[in-house]
Amino acid sequence: MSSTALTSIPLASLPRLSQGKVRDLFSLPDAGKNPTLLFVTSDRISAYDVILKNGIPTKGAILTLLSAKWFEVLSSRVPGLKHHFLHLGPPPASGLTADEEQMLRGRSMTVRRLKIFPIEAIVRGYVTGSAWSEYEKTQTIHGLPQPSGLKRCERLPQPIYTPSTKAELGDKDINISPDEARSIVGDKYASCLEELALACYKAGAAYAEGRGIIIADTKFEFGLDEETDEIYLVDEVLTPDSSRFWSKEDYQVGREQDSFDKQVLRNWLTDNGLKGKPDVEMPPEVVEKTKGRYTEVFKLMTGESLEEALAKVGH
Protein backbone atom coordinates (compact mmCIF):
# COMPACT_ATOMS: atom_id res chain seq x y z
CA MET A 1 0.00 0.00 0.00
CA SER A 2 1.33 3.44 -0.89
CA SER A 3 2.60 5.73 1.85
CA THR A 4 0.92 8.62 0.00
CA ALA A 5 -2.72 9.38 0.73
CA LEU A 6 -5.08 8.86 -2.22
CA THR A 7 -7.42 11.85 -1.92
CA SER A 8 -8.88 11.71 -5.44
CA ILE A 9 -10.00 8.66 -7.41
CA PRO A 10 -8.87 9.01 -11.06
CA LEU A 11 -11.04 6.23 -12.47
CA ALA A 12 -11.79 7.00 -16.12
CA SER A 13 -13.12 3.57 -17.14
CA LEU A 14 -16.42 3.81 -15.23
CA PRO A 15 -19.06 6.57 -15.00
CA ARG A 16 -18.79 8.45 -11.67
CA LEU A 17 -22.23 8.91 -10.10
CA SER A 18 -21.31 10.90 -7.02
CA GLN A 19 -18.52 11.96 -4.71
CA GLY A 20 -19.02 12.18 -0.96
CA LYS A 21 -16.77 13.32 1.83
CA VAL A 22 -14.81 10.06 1.69
CA ARG A 23 -16.32 7.79 -0.97
CA ASP A 24 -16.83 7.94 -4.72
CA LEU A 25 -19.62 5.94 -6.32
CA PHE A 26 -19.33 4.51 -9.84
CA SER A 27 -21.87 2.82 -12.08
CA LEU A 28 -21.00 -0.73 -13.14
CA PRO A 29 -21.99 -2.38 -16.43
CA ASP A 30 -25.63 -3.47 -16.46
CA ALA A 31 -26.15 -6.58 -14.34
CA GLY A 32 -29.73 -7.21 -15.47
CA LYS A 33 -32.31 -7.41 -12.73
CA ASN A 34 -29.94 -6.47 -9.91
CA PRO A 35 -28.02 -3.28 -10.78
CA THR A 36 -24.74 -2.79 -8.93
CA LEU A 37 -22.37 0.02 -8.03
CA LEU A 38 -18.66 0.24 -7.29
CA PHE A 39 -18.10 1.84 -3.91
CA VAL A 40 -14.56 3.31 -3.70
CA THR A 41 -13.12 4.65 -0.45
CA SER A 42 -10.50 7.35 -0.70
CA ASP A 43 -8.02 8.39 1.98
CA ARG A 44 -9.85 11.68 2.48
CA ILE A 45 -10.87 12.52 6.04
CA SER A 46 -13.49 14.94 7.30
CA ALA A 47 -14.18 16.38 10.71
CA TYR A 48 -17.01 18.66 11.79
CA ASP A 49 -18.48 18.18 8.28
CA VAL A 50 -15.41 19.66 6.55
CA ILE A 51 -12.94 17.69 4.38
CA LEU A 52 -9.27 18.25 5.26
CA LYS A 53 -6.83 19.22 2.49
CA ASN A 54 -4.62 16.17 3.03
CA GLY A 55 -5.62 12.59 3.80
CA ILE A 56 -4.61 9.58 5.91
CA PRO A 57 -2.58 6.98 3.94
CA THR A 58 -4.19 3.47 3.85
CA LYS A 59 -7.40 4.78 5.47
CA GLY A 60 -9.55 3.79 2.47
CA ALA A 61 -8.43 0.16 2.71
CA ILE A 62 -8.95 0.11 6.48
CA LEU A 63 -12.53 1.37 6.17
CA THR A 64 -13.38 -0.95 3.26
CA LEU A 65 -11.95 -4.15 4.72
CA LEU A 66 -13.32 -3.42 8.19
CA SER A 67 -16.80 -2.78 6.76
CA ALA A 68 -16.61 -6.08 4.83
CA LYS A 69 -15.78 -7.84 8.10
CA TRP A 70 -18.72 -6.18 9.86
CA PHE A 71 -21.19 -7.12 7.13
CA GLU A 72 -20.15 -10.74 7.73
CA VAL A 73 -20.34 -10.45 11.55
CA LEU A 74 -23.68 -8.64 11.68
CA SER A 75 -25.29 -10.98 9.15
CA SER A 76 -24.60 -13.86 11.51
CA ARG A 77 -25.80 -12.01 14.63
CA VAL A 78 -28.83 -9.97 13.52
CA PRO A 79 -31.66 -12.24 12.34
CA GLY A 80 -33.01 -11.34 8.93
CA LEU A 81 -30.48 -8.57 8.29
CA LYS A 82 -29.87 -7.79 4.61
CA HIS A 83 -26.93 -5.70 3.40
CA HIS A 84 -25.75 -4.21 0.12
CA PHE A 85 -22.23 -5.74 0.11
CA LEU A 86 -21.66 -8.32 -2.64
CA HIS A 87 -17.87 -8.72 -2.82
CA LEU A 88 -14.61 -6.84 -2.51
CA GLY A 89 -13.29 -5.18 -5.65
CA PRO A 90 -14.95 -4.68 -9.02
CA PRO A 91 -16.61 -7.58 -10.83
CA PRO A 92 -14.72 -9.38 -13.61
CA ALA A 93 -14.87 -7.74 -17.04
CA SER A 94 -15.55 -4.25 -15.68
CA GLY A 95 -13.22 -2.78 -18.29
CA LEU A 96 -10.70 -1.34 -15.82
CA THR A 97 -7.05 -0.84 -16.72
CA ALA A 98 -4.33 -2.67 -14.76
CA ASP A 99 -3.34 0.61 -13.09
CA GLU A 100 -6.94 1.27 -12.05
CA GLU A 101 -7.30 -2.23 -10.62
CA GLN A 102 -4.11 -1.76 -8.61
CA MET A 103 -5.32 1.61 -7.32
CA LEU A 104 -8.62 0.06 -6.19
CA ARG A 105 -7.03 -2.91 -4.42
CA GLY A 106 -8.47 -3.20 -0.93
CA ARG A 107 -10.44 0.03 -1.14
CA SER A 108 -13.42 -0.90 -3.34
CA MET A 109 -16.47 -3.09 -3.08
CA THR A 110 -19.28 -4.10 -5.41
CA VAL A 111 -22.67 -3.35 -3.86
CA ARG A 112 -26.35 -3.50 -4.72
CA ARG A 113 -27.87 -0.33 -6.10
CA LEU A 114 -30.65 0.81 -3.75
CA LYS A 115 -32.68 3.88 -2.86
CA ILE A 116 -30.97 5.42 0.19
CA PHE A 117 -33.05 6.67 3.11
CA PRO A 118 -32.17 10.36 3.69
CA ILE A 119 -31.26 10.05 7.39
CA GLU A 120 -28.26 8.96 9.43
CA ALA A 121 -29.41 6.20 11.81
CA ILE A 122 -27.25 7.07 14.82
CA VAL A 123 -27.23 4.86 17.92
CA ARG A 124 -25.66 5.97 21.19
CA GLY A 125 -24.71 3.65 24.01
CA TYR A 126 -22.82 6.30 26.00
CA VAL A 127 -23.33 10.01 26.61
CA THR A 128 -20.51 11.85 24.83
CA GLY A 129 -19.89 14.38 22.07
CA SER A 130 -22.88 16.48 21.01
CA ALA A 131 -25.13 14.25 23.13
CA TRP A 132 -23.21 15.23 26.27
CA SER A 133 -23.35 18.93 25.33
CA GLU A 134 -27.14 18.73 24.98
CA TYR A 135 -27.58 16.59 28.11
CA GLU A 136 -25.62 19.07 30.26
CA LYS A 137 -28.05 21.83 29.30
CA THR A 138 -31.41 20.08 29.11
CA GLN A 139 -31.12 16.51 30.48
CA THR A 140 -32.16 15.33 27.01
CA ILE A 141 -30.41 13.70 24.02
CA HIS A 142 -31.91 14.57 20.62
CA GLY A 143 -34.88 15.87 22.60
CA LEU A 144 -35.36 12.53 24.41
CA PRO A 145 -35.49 12.85 28.23
CA GLN A 146 -32.66 10.99 30.00
CA PRO A 147 -32.06 9.97 33.63
CA SER A 148 -30.68 12.75 35.82
CA GLY A 149 -27.16 12.58 37.20
CA LEU A 150 -25.41 11.03 34.21
CA LYS A 151 -21.69 11.79 34.02
CA ARG A 152 -19.59 12.49 30.93
CA CYS A 153 -19.04 9.32 28.87
CA GLU A 154 -21.28 7.24 31.16
CA ARG A 155 -23.06 4.22 29.73
CA LEU A 156 -26.74 4.86 29.07
CA PRO A 157 -29.29 2.51 30.69
CA GLN A 158 -30.16 1.32 27.16
CA PRO A 159 -28.76 2.27 23.75
CA ILE A 160 -30.88 4.99 22.17
CA TYR A 161 -31.72 5.81 18.56
CA THR A 162 -30.79 9.43 17.84
CA PRO A 163 -31.01 10.10 14.09
CA SER A 164 -29.74 13.08 12.14
CA THR A 165 -30.39 14.55 8.73
CA LYS A 166 -28.17 13.36 5.89
CA ALA A 167 -26.78 16.59 4.52
CA GLU A 168 -25.60 17.29 1.01
CA LEU A 169 -21.83 17.65 0.56
CA GLY A 170 -20.76 20.94 2.14
CA ASP A 171 -23.75 21.16 4.48
CA LYS A 172 -23.98 20.02 8.08
CA ASP A 173 -25.98 17.07 9.44
CA ILE A 174 -28.57 18.21 11.97
CA ASN A 175 -29.56 16.16 15.04
CA ILE A 176 -33.26 15.31 14.97
CA SER A 177 -35.67 13.33 17.13
CA PRO A 178 -37.01 9.90 16.16
CA ASP A 179 -40.38 11.58 15.47
CA GLU A 180 -38.73 14.00 13.06
CA ALA A 181 -36.99 11.08 11.35
CA ARG A 182 -40.36 9.37 11.03
CA SER A 183 -41.74 12.41 9.21
CA ILE A 184 -38.82 12.19 6.74
CA VAL A 185 -38.85 8.45 5.96
CA GLY A 186 -42.55 7.80 6.57
CA ASP A 187 -44.49 5.61 9.02
CA LYS A 188 -44.06 2.54 6.84
CA TYR A 189 -40.28 2.35 7.40
CA ALA A 190 -39.45 4.42 10.49
CA SER A 191 -39.90 1.73 13.16
CA CYS A 192 -38.05 -0.89 11.13
CA LEU A 193 -35.07 1.44 10.60
CA GLU A 194 -34.92 2.19 14.32
CA GLU A 195 -35.15 -1.51 15.27
CA LEU A 196 -32.48 -2.52 12.75
CA ALA A 197 -30.12 0.25 13.87
CA LEU A 198 -30.47 -0.73 17.53
CA ALA A 199 -30.05 -4.45 16.73
CA CYS A 200 -26.91 -3.78 14.66
CA TYR A 201 -25.44 -1.58 17.39
CA LYS A 202 -26.08 -4.14 20.14
CA ALA A 203 -24.63 -7.00 18.09
CA GLY A 204 -21.61 -4.93 17.07
CA ALA A 205 -21.01 -3.63 20.59
CA ALA A 206 -21.06 -7.16 22.03
CA TYR A 207 -18.58 -8.37 19.40
CA ALA A 208 -16.27 -5.38 19.95
CA GLU A 209 -16.38 -5.66 23.74
CA GLY A 210 -15.02 -9.19 23.43
CA ARG A 211 -12.03 -7.62 21.67
CA GLY A 212 -11.45 -4.93 24.29
CA ILE A 213 -13.26 -2.13 22.46
CA ILE A 214 -16.27 -0.07 23.59
CA ILE A 215 -18.44 1.31 20.79
CA ALA A 216 -19.70 4.53 22.37
CA ASP A 217 -21.84 5.50 19.40
CA THR A 218 -22.07 4.92 15.67
CA LYS A 219 -24.09 5.80 12.60
CA PHE A 220 -25.70 3.41 10.15
CA GLU A 221 -27.30 4.05 6.79
CA PHE A 222 -30.03 2.03 5.13
CA GLY A 223 -31.36 1.60 1.62
CA LEU A 224 -34.55 0.26 0.10
CA ASP A 225 -34.97 -2.27 -2.70
CA GLU A 226 -38.01 -0.68 -4.29
CA GLU A 227 -38.97 -3.87 -6.17
CA THR A 228 -39.10 -6.12 -3.10
CA ASP A 229 -39.74 -3.38 -0.49
CA GLU A 230 -36.88 -4.77 1.62
CA ILE A 231 -34.51 -2.69 3.75
CA TYR A 232 -30.74 -3.16 3.47
CA LEU A 233 -27.83 -2.02 5.63
CA VAL A 234 -25.58 0.09 3.37
CA ASP A 235 -22.49 2.32 3.26
CA GLU A 236 -19.66 1.84 5.76
CA VAL A 237 -20.33 -0.07 8.98
CA LEU A 238 -18.78 0.38 12.43
CA THR A 239 -15.58 2.03 11.22
CA PRO A 240 -13.41 4.63 12.98
CA ASP A 241 -14.93 7.21 10.61
CA SER A 242 -18.52 6.46 11.61
CA SER A 243 -18.07 5.46 15.27
CA ARG A 244 -16.45 6.35 18.57
CA PHE A 245 -14.25 3.47 19.73
CA TRP A 246 -12.80 3.46 23.26
CA SER A 247 -10.43 1.10 25.03
CA LYS A 248 -12.39 -1.04 27.50
CA GLU A 249 -9.30 -1.34 29.71
CA ASP A 250 -8.72 2.43 29.93
CA TYR A 251 -12.37 3.50 30.17
CA GLN A 252 -13.26 5.79 33.08
CA VAL A 253 -16.59 7.52 33.66
CA GLY A 254 -16.49 11.29 34.11
CA ARG A 255 -13.76 12.23 31.63
CA GLU A 256 -13.10 12.26 27.91
CA GLN A 257 -11.78 8.95 26.60
CA ASP A 258 -8.77 8.22 24.42
CA SER A 259 -10.40 7.15 21.16
CA PHE A 260 -9.49 4.73 18.35
CA ASP A 261 -11.00 7.06 15.78
CA LYS A 262 -10.66 10.60 14.44
CA GLN A 263 -10.90 12.20 17.88
CA VAL A 264 -7.15 12.96 17.55
CA LEU A 265 -8.01 15.15 14.56
CA ARG A 266 -11.07 16.72 16.19
CA ASN A 267 -9.01 17.64 19.26
CA TRP A 268 -6.25 19.20 17.14
CA LEU A 269 -8.76 21.26 15.17
CA THR A 270 -10.51 22.47 18.32
CA ASP A 271 -7.28 23.25 20.19
CA ASN A 272 -6.03 25.33 17.24
CA GLY A 273 -9.24 27.23 16.58
CA LEU A 274 -9.76 25.43 13.25
CA LYS A 275 -13.03 23.60 13.97
CA GLY A 276 -15.30 23.76 10.90
CA LYS A 277 -12.86 25.87 8.85
CA PRO A 278 -12.16 24.99 5.19
CA ASP A 279 -8.81 24.30 3.51
CA VAL A 280 -7.06 23.06 6.65
CA GLU A 281 -4.00 20.85 6.26
CA MET A 282 -3.09 18.40 9.01
CA PRO A 283 0.52 18.39 10.22
CA PRO A 284 2.45 15.09 9.80
CA GLU A 285 2.14 14.18 13.48
CA VAL A 286 -1.68 14.37 13.37
CA VAL A 287 -1.72 12.29 10.18
CA GLU A 288 0.55 9.63 11.71
CA LYS A 289 -1.28 9.49 15.03
CA THR A 290 -4.66 9.19 13.32
CA LYS A 291 -3.35 6.49 10.98
CA GLY A 292 -1.92 4.64 13.99
CA ARG A 293 -5.27 4.66 15.80
CA TYR A 294 -7.13 3.42 12.71
CA THR A 295 -4.55 0.69 12.10
CA GLU A 296 -4.63 -0.42 15.74
CA VAL A 297 -8.41 -0.72 15.95
CA PHE A 298 -8.48 -2.60 12.63
CA LYS A 299 -6.21 -5.28 14.09
CA LEU A 300 -8.18 -5.44 17.35
CA MET A 301 -11.49 -5.84 15.51
CA THR A 302 -10.38 -8.26 12.79
CA GLY A 303 -7.54 -10.16 14.48
CA GLU A 304 -5.13 -9.44 11.63
CA SER A 305 -2.96 -6.60 10.39
CA LEU A 306 -3.93 -4.50 7.40
CA GLU A 307 -1.07 -6.08 5.44
CA GLU A 308 -2.38 -9.58 6.21
CA ALA A 309 -5.90 -8.59 5.19
CA LEU A 310 -4.68 -6.99 1.95
CA ALA A 311 -2.70 -10.13 1.06
CA LYS A 312 -6.01 -12.03 0.95
CA VAL A 313 -7.54 -9.51 -1.43
CA GLY A 314 -4.96 -10.22 -4.13
CA HIS A 315 -4.04 -8.00 -7.01
Tab-separated table of C-alpha atoms in Angstrom:
chain	number	residue	atom	x	y	z
A	1	MET	CA	0.000	0.000	0.000
A	2	SER	CA	1.329	3.438	-0.892
A	3	SER	CA	2.605	5.733	1.848
A	4	THR	CA	0.920	8.619	-0.005
A	5	ALA	CA	-2.718	9.379	0.733
A	6	LEU	CA	-5.084	8.862	-2.215
A	7	THR	CA	-7.425	11.850	-1.921
A	8	SER	CA	-8.885	11.706	-5.438
A	9	ILE	CA	-9.999	8.660	-7.413
A	10	PRO	CA	-8.867	9.005	-11.062
A	11	LEU	CA	-11.043	6.225	-12.465
A	12	ALA	CA	-11.794	6.995	-16.121
A	13	SER	CA	-13.118	3.571	-17.143
A	14	LEU	CA	-16.420	3.811	-15.234
A	15	PRO	CA	-19.060	6.572	-14.996
A	16	ARG	CA	-18.794	8.445	-11.672
A	17	LEU	CA	-22.231	8.910	-10.105
A	18	SER	CA	-21.312	10.903	-7.023
A	19	GLN	CA	-18.519	11.955	-4.706
A	20	GLY	CA	-19.023	12.185	-0.958
A	21	LYS	CA	-16.765	13.319	1.834
A	22	VAL	CA	-14.806	10.064	1.694
A	23	ARG	CA	-16.324	7.790	-0.967
A	24	ASP	CA	-16.830	7.942	-4.717
A	25	LEU	CA	-19.620	5.943	-6.321
A	26	PHE	CA	-19.327	4.506	-9.844
A	27	SER	CA	-21.870	2.816	-12.081
A	28	LEU	CA	-20.996	-0.731	-13.142
A	29	PRO	CA	-21.989	-2.381	-16.432
A	30	ASP	CA	-25.626	-3.466	-16.463
A	31	ALA	CA	-26.155	-6.580	-14.335
A	32	GLY	CA	-29.727	-7.208	-15.474
A	33	LYS	CA	-32.310	-7.411	-12.731
A	34	ASN	CA	-29.937	-6.471	-9.907
A	35	PRO	CA	-28.021	-3.282	-10.775
A	36	THR	CA	-24.741	-2.792	-8.933
A	37	LEU	CA	-22.367	0.016	-8.029
A	38	LEU	CA	-18.661	0.241	-7.287
A	39	PHE	CA	-18.099	1.843	-3.907
A	40	VAL	CA	-14.560	3.305	-3.702
A	41	THR	CA	-13.124	4.648	-0.447
A	42	SER	CA	-10.497	7.353	-0.704
A	43	ASP	CA	-8.019	8.386	1.982
A	44	ARG	CA	-9.851	11.676	2.482
A	45	ILE	CA	-10.872	12.516	6.036
A	46	SER	CA	-13.485	14.938	7.299
A	47	ALA	CA	-14.182	16.382	10.715
A	48	TYR	CA	-17.014	18.660	11.786
A	49	ASP	CA	-18.479	18.177	8.278
A	50	VAL	CA	-15.407	19.659	6.553
A	51	ILE	CA	-12.937	17.691	4.378
A	52	LEU	CA	-9.273	18.252	5.264
A	53	LYS	CA	-6.832	19.219	2.491
A	54	ASN	CA	-4.619	16.169	3.030
A	55	GLY	CA	-5.616	12.592	3.802
A	56	ILE	CA	-4.610	9.581	5.908
A	57	PRO	CA	-2.576	6.983	3.941
A	58	THR	CA	-4.194	3.475	3.850
A	59	LYS	CA	-7.401	4.779	5.466
A	60	GLY	CA	-9.550	3.789	2.471
A	61	ALA	CA	-8.435	0.161	2.706
A	62	ILE	CA	-8.953	0.109	6.484
A	63	LEU	CA	-12.534	1.367	6.166
A	64	THR	CA	-13.382	-0.947	3.261
A	65	LEU	CA	-11.955	-4.150	4.724
A	66	LEU	CA	-13.325	-3.420	8.193
A	67	SER	CA	-16.800	-2.780	6.757
A	68	ALA	CA	-16.615	-6.077	4.834
A	69	LYS	CA	-15.780	-7.835	8.095
A	70	TRP	CA	-18.715	-6.181	9.864
A	71	PHE	CA	-21.193	-7.123	7.129
A	72	GLU	CA	-20.152	-10.737	7.734
A	73	VAL	CA	-20.337	-10.454	11.545
A	74	LEU	CA	-23.683	-8.638	11.683
A	75	SER	CA	-25.294	-10.984	9.146
A	76	SER	CA	-24.598	-13.860	11.510
A	77	ARG	CA	-25.796	-12.006	14.630
A	78	VAL	CA	-28.831	-9.969	13.521
A	79	PRO	CA	-31.664	-12.245	12.344
A	80	GLY	CA	-33.007	-11.341	8.925
A	81	LEU	CA	-30.481	-8.573	8.288
A	82	LYS	CA	-29.871	-7.788	4.607
A	83	HIS	CA	-26.934	-5.696	3.403
A	84	HIS	CA	-25.752	-4.211	0.117
A	85	PHE	CA	-22.231	-5.739	0.112
A	86	LEU	CA	-21.663	-8.322	-2.644
A	87	HIS	CA	-17.871	-8.716	-2.816
A	88	LEU	CA	-14.611	-6.835	-2.509
A	89	GLY	CA	-13.291	-5.178	-5.647
A	90	PRO	CA	-14.955	-4.677	-9.016
A	91	PRO	CA	-16.610	-7.579	-10.835
A	92	PRO	CA	-14.723	-9.376	-13.614
A	93	ALA	CA	-14.870	-7.740	-17.044
A	94	SER	CA	-15.555	-4.247	-15.681
A	95	GLY	CA	-13.222	-2.775	-18.294
A	96	LEU	CA	-10.702	-1.344	-15.823
A	97	THR	CA	-7.054	-0.840	-16.716
A	98	ALA	CA	-4.331	-2.666	-14.765
A	99	ASP	CA	-3.340	0.614	-13.087
A	100	GLU	CA	-6.938	1.271	-12.049
A	101	GLU	CA	-7.300	-2.233	-10.617
A	102	GLN	CA	-4.107	-1.758	-8.612
A	103	MET	CA	-5.317	1.611	-7.323
A	104	LEU	CA	-8.620	0.059	-6.189
A	105	ARG	CA	-7.033	-2.910	-4.422
A	106	GLY	CA	-8.468	-3.204	-0.930
A	107	ARG	CA	-10.440	0.028	-1.143
A	108	SER	CA	-13.418	-0.896	-3.342
A	109	MET	CA	-16.474	-3.094	-3.083
A	110	THR	CA	-19.278	-4.097	-5.413
A	111	VAL	CA	-22.671	-3.348	-3.859
A	112	ARG	CA	-26.348	-3.498	-4.717
A	113	ARG	CA	-27.865	-0.325	-6.098
A	114	LEU	CA	-30.646	0.808	-3.754
A	115	LYS	CA	-32.678	3.880	-2.856
A	116	ILE	CA	-30.973	5.417	0.190
A	117	PHE	CA	-33.048	6.667	3.115
A	118	PRO	CA	-32.167	10.358	3.695
A	119	ILE	CA	-31.262	10.053	7.387
A	120	GLU	CA	-28.263	8.962	9.433
A	121	ALA	CA	-29.411	6.197	11.811
A	122	ILE	CA	-27.255	7.071	14.823
A	123	VAL	CA	-27.233	4.863	17.922
A	124	ARG	CA	-25.665	5.974	21.186
A	125	GLY	CA	-24.708	3.652	24.014
A	126	TYR	CA	-22.823	6.295	26.002
A	127	VAL	CA	-23.335	10.014	26.612
A	128	THR	CA	-20.514	11.854	24.828
A	129	GLY	CA	-19.888	14.378	22.068
A	130	SER	CA	-22.879	16.477	21.008
A	131	ALA	CA	-25.130	14.248	23.125
A	132	TRP	CA	-23.207	15.234	26.271
A	133	SER	CA	-23.354	18.935	25.331
A	134	GLU	CA	-27.145	18.731	24.982
A	135	TYR	CA	-27.579	16.593	28.108
A	136	GLU	CA	-25.622	19.069	30.261
A	137	LYS	CA	-28.046	21.833	29.300
A	138	THR	CA	-31.413	20.076	29.113
A	139	GLN	CA	-31.122	16.510	30.479
A	140	THR	CA	-32.160	15.334	27.014
A	141	ILE	CA	-30.412	13.702	24.023
A	142	HIS	CA	-31.907	14.573	20.624
A	143	GLY	CA	-34.878	15.866	22.602
A	144	LEU	CA	-35.361	12.527	24.406
A	145	PRO	CA	-35.495	12.849	28.225
A	146	GLN	CA	-32.660	10.992	30.002
A	147	PRO	CA	-32.064	9.972	33.631
A	148	SER	CA	-30.684	12.754	35.815
A	149	GLY	CA	-27.156	12.584	37.195
A	150	LEU	CA	-25.408	11.030	34.210
A	151	LYS	CA	-21.686	11.785	34.020
A	152	ARG	CA	-19.587	12.488	30.934
A	153	CYS	CA	-19.042	9.319	28.866
A	154	GLU	CA	-21.284	7.244	31.155
A	155	ARG	CA	-23.057	4.216	29.728
A	156	LEU	CA	-26.738	4.861	29.072
A	157	PRO	CA	-29.290	2.514	30.689
A	158	GLN	CA	-30.159	1.321	27.164
A	159	PRO	CA	-28.757	2.265	23.750
A	160	ILE	CA	-30.878	4.992	22.173
A	161	TYR	CA	-31.723	5.810	18.562
A	162	THR	CA	-30.786	9.427	17.841
A	163	PRO	CA	-31.014	10.098	14.092
A	164	SER	CA	-29.744	13.078	12.135
A	165	THR	CA	-30.393	14.548	8.733
A	166	LYS	CA	-28.168	13.360	5.891
A	167	ALA	CA	-26.777	16.593	4.519
A	168	GLU	CA	-25.600	17.291	1.009
A	169	LEU	CA	-21.830	17.649	0.565
A	170	GLY	CA	-20.763	20.941	2.136
A	171	ASP	CA	-23.749	21.158	4.483
A	172	LYS	CA	-23.983	20.021	8.084
A	173	ASP	CA	-25.976	17.073	9.436
A	174	ILE	CA	-28.570	18.210	11.974
A	175	ASN	CA	-29.558	16.161	15.036
A	176	ILE	CA	-33.261	15.314	14.966
A	177	SER	CA	-35.667	13.333	17.131
A	178	PRO	CA	-37.009	9.901	16.157
A	179	ASP	CA	-40.379	11.579	15.475
A	180	GLU	CA	-38.735	14.004	13.057
A	181	ALA	CA	-36.990	11.079	11.354
A	182	ARG	CA	-40.362	9.370	11.032
A	183	SER	CA	-41.744	12.408	9.211
A	184	ILE	CA	-38.815	12.194	6.742
A	185	VAL	CA	-38.853	8.447	5.964
A	186	GLY	CA	-42.548	7.799	6.574
A	187	ASP	CA	-44.493	5.611	9.017
A	188	LYS	CA	-44.057	2.544	6.842
A	189	TYR	CA	-40.284	2.345	7.399
A	190	ALA	CA	-39.450	4.421	10.494
A	191	SER	CA	-39.896	1.728	13.163
A	192	CYS	CA	-38.047	-0.889	11.126
A	193	LEU	CA	-35.072	1.445	10.599
A	194	GLU	CA	-34.921	2.187	14.320
A	195	GLU	CA	-35.149	-1.508	15.273
A	196	LEU	CA	-32.484	-2.524	12.749
A	197	ALA	CA	-30.120	0.248	13.868
A	198	LEU	CA	-30.468	-0.731	17.526
A	199	ALA	CA	-30.051	-4.451	16.732
A	200	CYS	CA	-26.909	-3.780	14.661
A	201	TYR	CA	-25.441	-1.585	17.393
A	202	LYS	CA	-26.085	-4.142	20.136
A	203	ALA	CA	-24.627	-7.003	18.085
A	204	GLY	CA	-21.610	-4.927	17.070
A	205	ALA	CA	-21.014	-3.631	20.589
A	206	ALA	CA	-21.060	-7.155	22.031
A	207	TYR	CA	-18.584	-8.369	19.398
A	208	ALA	CA	-16.271	-5.383	19.952
A	209	GLU	CA	-16.376	-5.659	23.737
A	210	GLY	CA	-15.021	-9.186	23.435
A	211	ARG	CA	-12.033	-7.620	21.672
A	212	GLY	CA	-11.450	-4.930	24.294
A	213	ILE	CA	-13.264	-2.129	22.462
A	214	ILE	CA	-16.272	-0.071	23.593
A	215	ILE	CA	-18.441	1.311	20.791
A	216	ALA	CA	-19.697	4.525	22.369
A	217	ASP	CA	-21.845	5.505	19.399
A	218	THR	CA	-22.072	4.924	15.674
A	219	LYS	CA	-24.093	5.796	12.601
A	220	PHE	CA	-25.704	3.410	10.153
A	221	GLU	CA	-27.298	4.049	6.794
A	222	PHE	CA	-30.030	2.030	5.135
A	223	GLY	CA	-31.361	1.600	1.623
A	224	LEU	CA	-34.550	0.255	0.097
A	225	ASP	CA	-34.971	-2.272	-2.703
A	226	GLU	CA	-38.011	-0.676	-4.288
A	227	GLU	CA	-38.966	-3.871	-6.165
A	228	THR	CA	-39.097	-6.115	-3.100
A	229	ASP	CA	-39.742	-3.376	-0.491
A	230	GLU	CA	-36.876	-4.775	1.617
A	231	ILE	CA	-34.514	-2.695	3.755
A	232	TYR	CA	-30.742	-3.165	3.467
A	233	LEU	CA	-27.831	-2.016	5.633
A	234	VAL	CA	-25.577	0.091	3.372
A	235	ASP	CA	-22.492	2.320	3.262
A	236	GLU	CA	-19.663	1.837	5.758
A	237	VAL	CA	-20.334	-0.068	8.979
A	238	LEU	CA	-18.780	0.385	12.432
A	239	THR	CA	-15.578	2.025	11.215
A	240	PRO	CA	-13.413	4.628	12.978
A	241	ASP	CA	-14.932	7.212	10.609
A	242	SER	CA	-18.519	6.465	11.612
A	243	SER	CA	-18.071	5.458	15.266
A	244	ARG	CA	-16.454	6.350	18.572
A	245	PHE	CA	-14.253	3.468	19.734
A	246	TRP	CA	-12.795	3.458	23.257
A	247	SER	CA	-10.431	1.095	25.028
A	248	LYS	CA	-12.387	-1.037	27.498
A	249	GLU	CA	-9.301	-1.340	29.710
A	250	ASP	CA	-8.717	2.433	29.929
A	251	TYR	CA	-12.368	3.502	30.168
A	252	GLN	CA	-13.255	5.792	33.079
A	253	VAL	CA	-16.593	7.523	33.660
A	254	GLY	CA	-16.488	11.288	34.114
A	255	ARG	CA	-13.757	12.233	31.634
A	256	GLU	CA	-13.098	12.264	27.914
A	257	GLN	CA	-11.777	8.945	26.605
A	258	ASP	CA	-8.769	8.225	24.420
A	259	SER	CA	-10.402	7.151	21.162
A	260	PHE	CA	-9.493	4.731	18.350
A	261	ASP	CA	-10.997	7.057	15.782
A	262	LYS	CA	-10.658	10.597	14.439
A	263	GLN	CA	-10.895	12.204	17.883
A	264	VAL	CA	-7.153	12.958	17.547
A	265	LEU	CA	-8.007	15.153	14.558
A	266	ARG	CA	-11.069	16.719	16.192
A	267	ASN	CA	-9.008	17.637	19.262
A	268	TRP	CA	-6.254	19.196	17.141
A	269	LEU	CA	-8.756	21.262	15.169
A	270	THR	CA	-10.511	22.466	18.325
A	271	ASP	CA	-7.276	23.245	20.186
A	272	ASN	CA	-6.029	25.328	17.243
A	273	GLY	CA	-9.242	27.226	16.581
A	274	LEU	CA	-9.756	25.429	13.253
A	275	LYS	CA	-13.032	23.605	13.969
A	276	GLY	CA	-15.299	23.763	10.904
A	277	LYS	CA	-12.862	25.875	8.851
A	278	PRO	CA	-12.164	24.989	5.188
A	279	ASP	CA	-8.808	24.298	3.512
A	280	VAL	CA	-7.063	23.057	6.653
A	281	GLU	CA	-3.997	20.852	6.260
A	282	MET	CA	-3.086	18.395	9.013
A	283	PRO	CA	0.524	18.391	10.220
A	284	PRO	CA	2.448	15.092	9.796
A	285	GLU	CA	2.142	14.177	13.482
A	286	VAL	CA	-1.679	14.371	13.370
A	287	VAL	CA	-1.718	12.288	10.176
A	288	GLU	CA	0.550	9.631	11.708
A	289	LYS	CA	-1.276	9.488	15.034
A	290	THR	CA	-4.663	9.192	13.323
A	291	LYS	CA	-3.355	6.494	10.978
A	292	GLY	CA	-1.918	4.640	13.991
A	293	ARG	CA	-5.270	4.659	15.798
A	294	TYR	CA	-7.129	3.416	12.709
A	295	THR	CA	-4.552	0.688	12.104
A	296	GLU	CA	-4.631	-0.422	15.739
A	297	VAL	CA	-8.410	-0.718	15.946
A	298	PHE	CA	-8.481	-2.605	12.626
A	299	LYS	CA	-6.213	-5.275	14.090
A	300	LEU	CA	-8.177	-5.441	17.353
A	301	MET	CA	-11.488	-5.840	15.513
A	302	THR	CA	-10.379	-8.262	12.787
A	303	GLY	CA	-7.544	-10.160	14.478
A	304	GLU	CA	-5.129	-9.441	11.629
A	305	SER	CA	-2.957	-6.602	10.393
A	306	LEU	CA	-3.935	-4.505	7.397
A	307	GLU	CA	-1.071	-6.080	5.436
A	308	GLU	CA	-2.381	-9.581	6.213
A	309	ALA	CA	-5.900	-8.593	5.187
A	310	LEU	CA	-4.679	-6.992	1.946
A	311	ALA	CA	-2.696	-10.130	1.064
A	312	LYS	CA	-6.011	-12.031	0.953
A	313	VAL	CA	-7.539	-9.509	-1.430
A	314	GLY	CA	-4.956	-10.224	-4.130
A	315	HIS	CA	-4.040	-7.996	-7.008
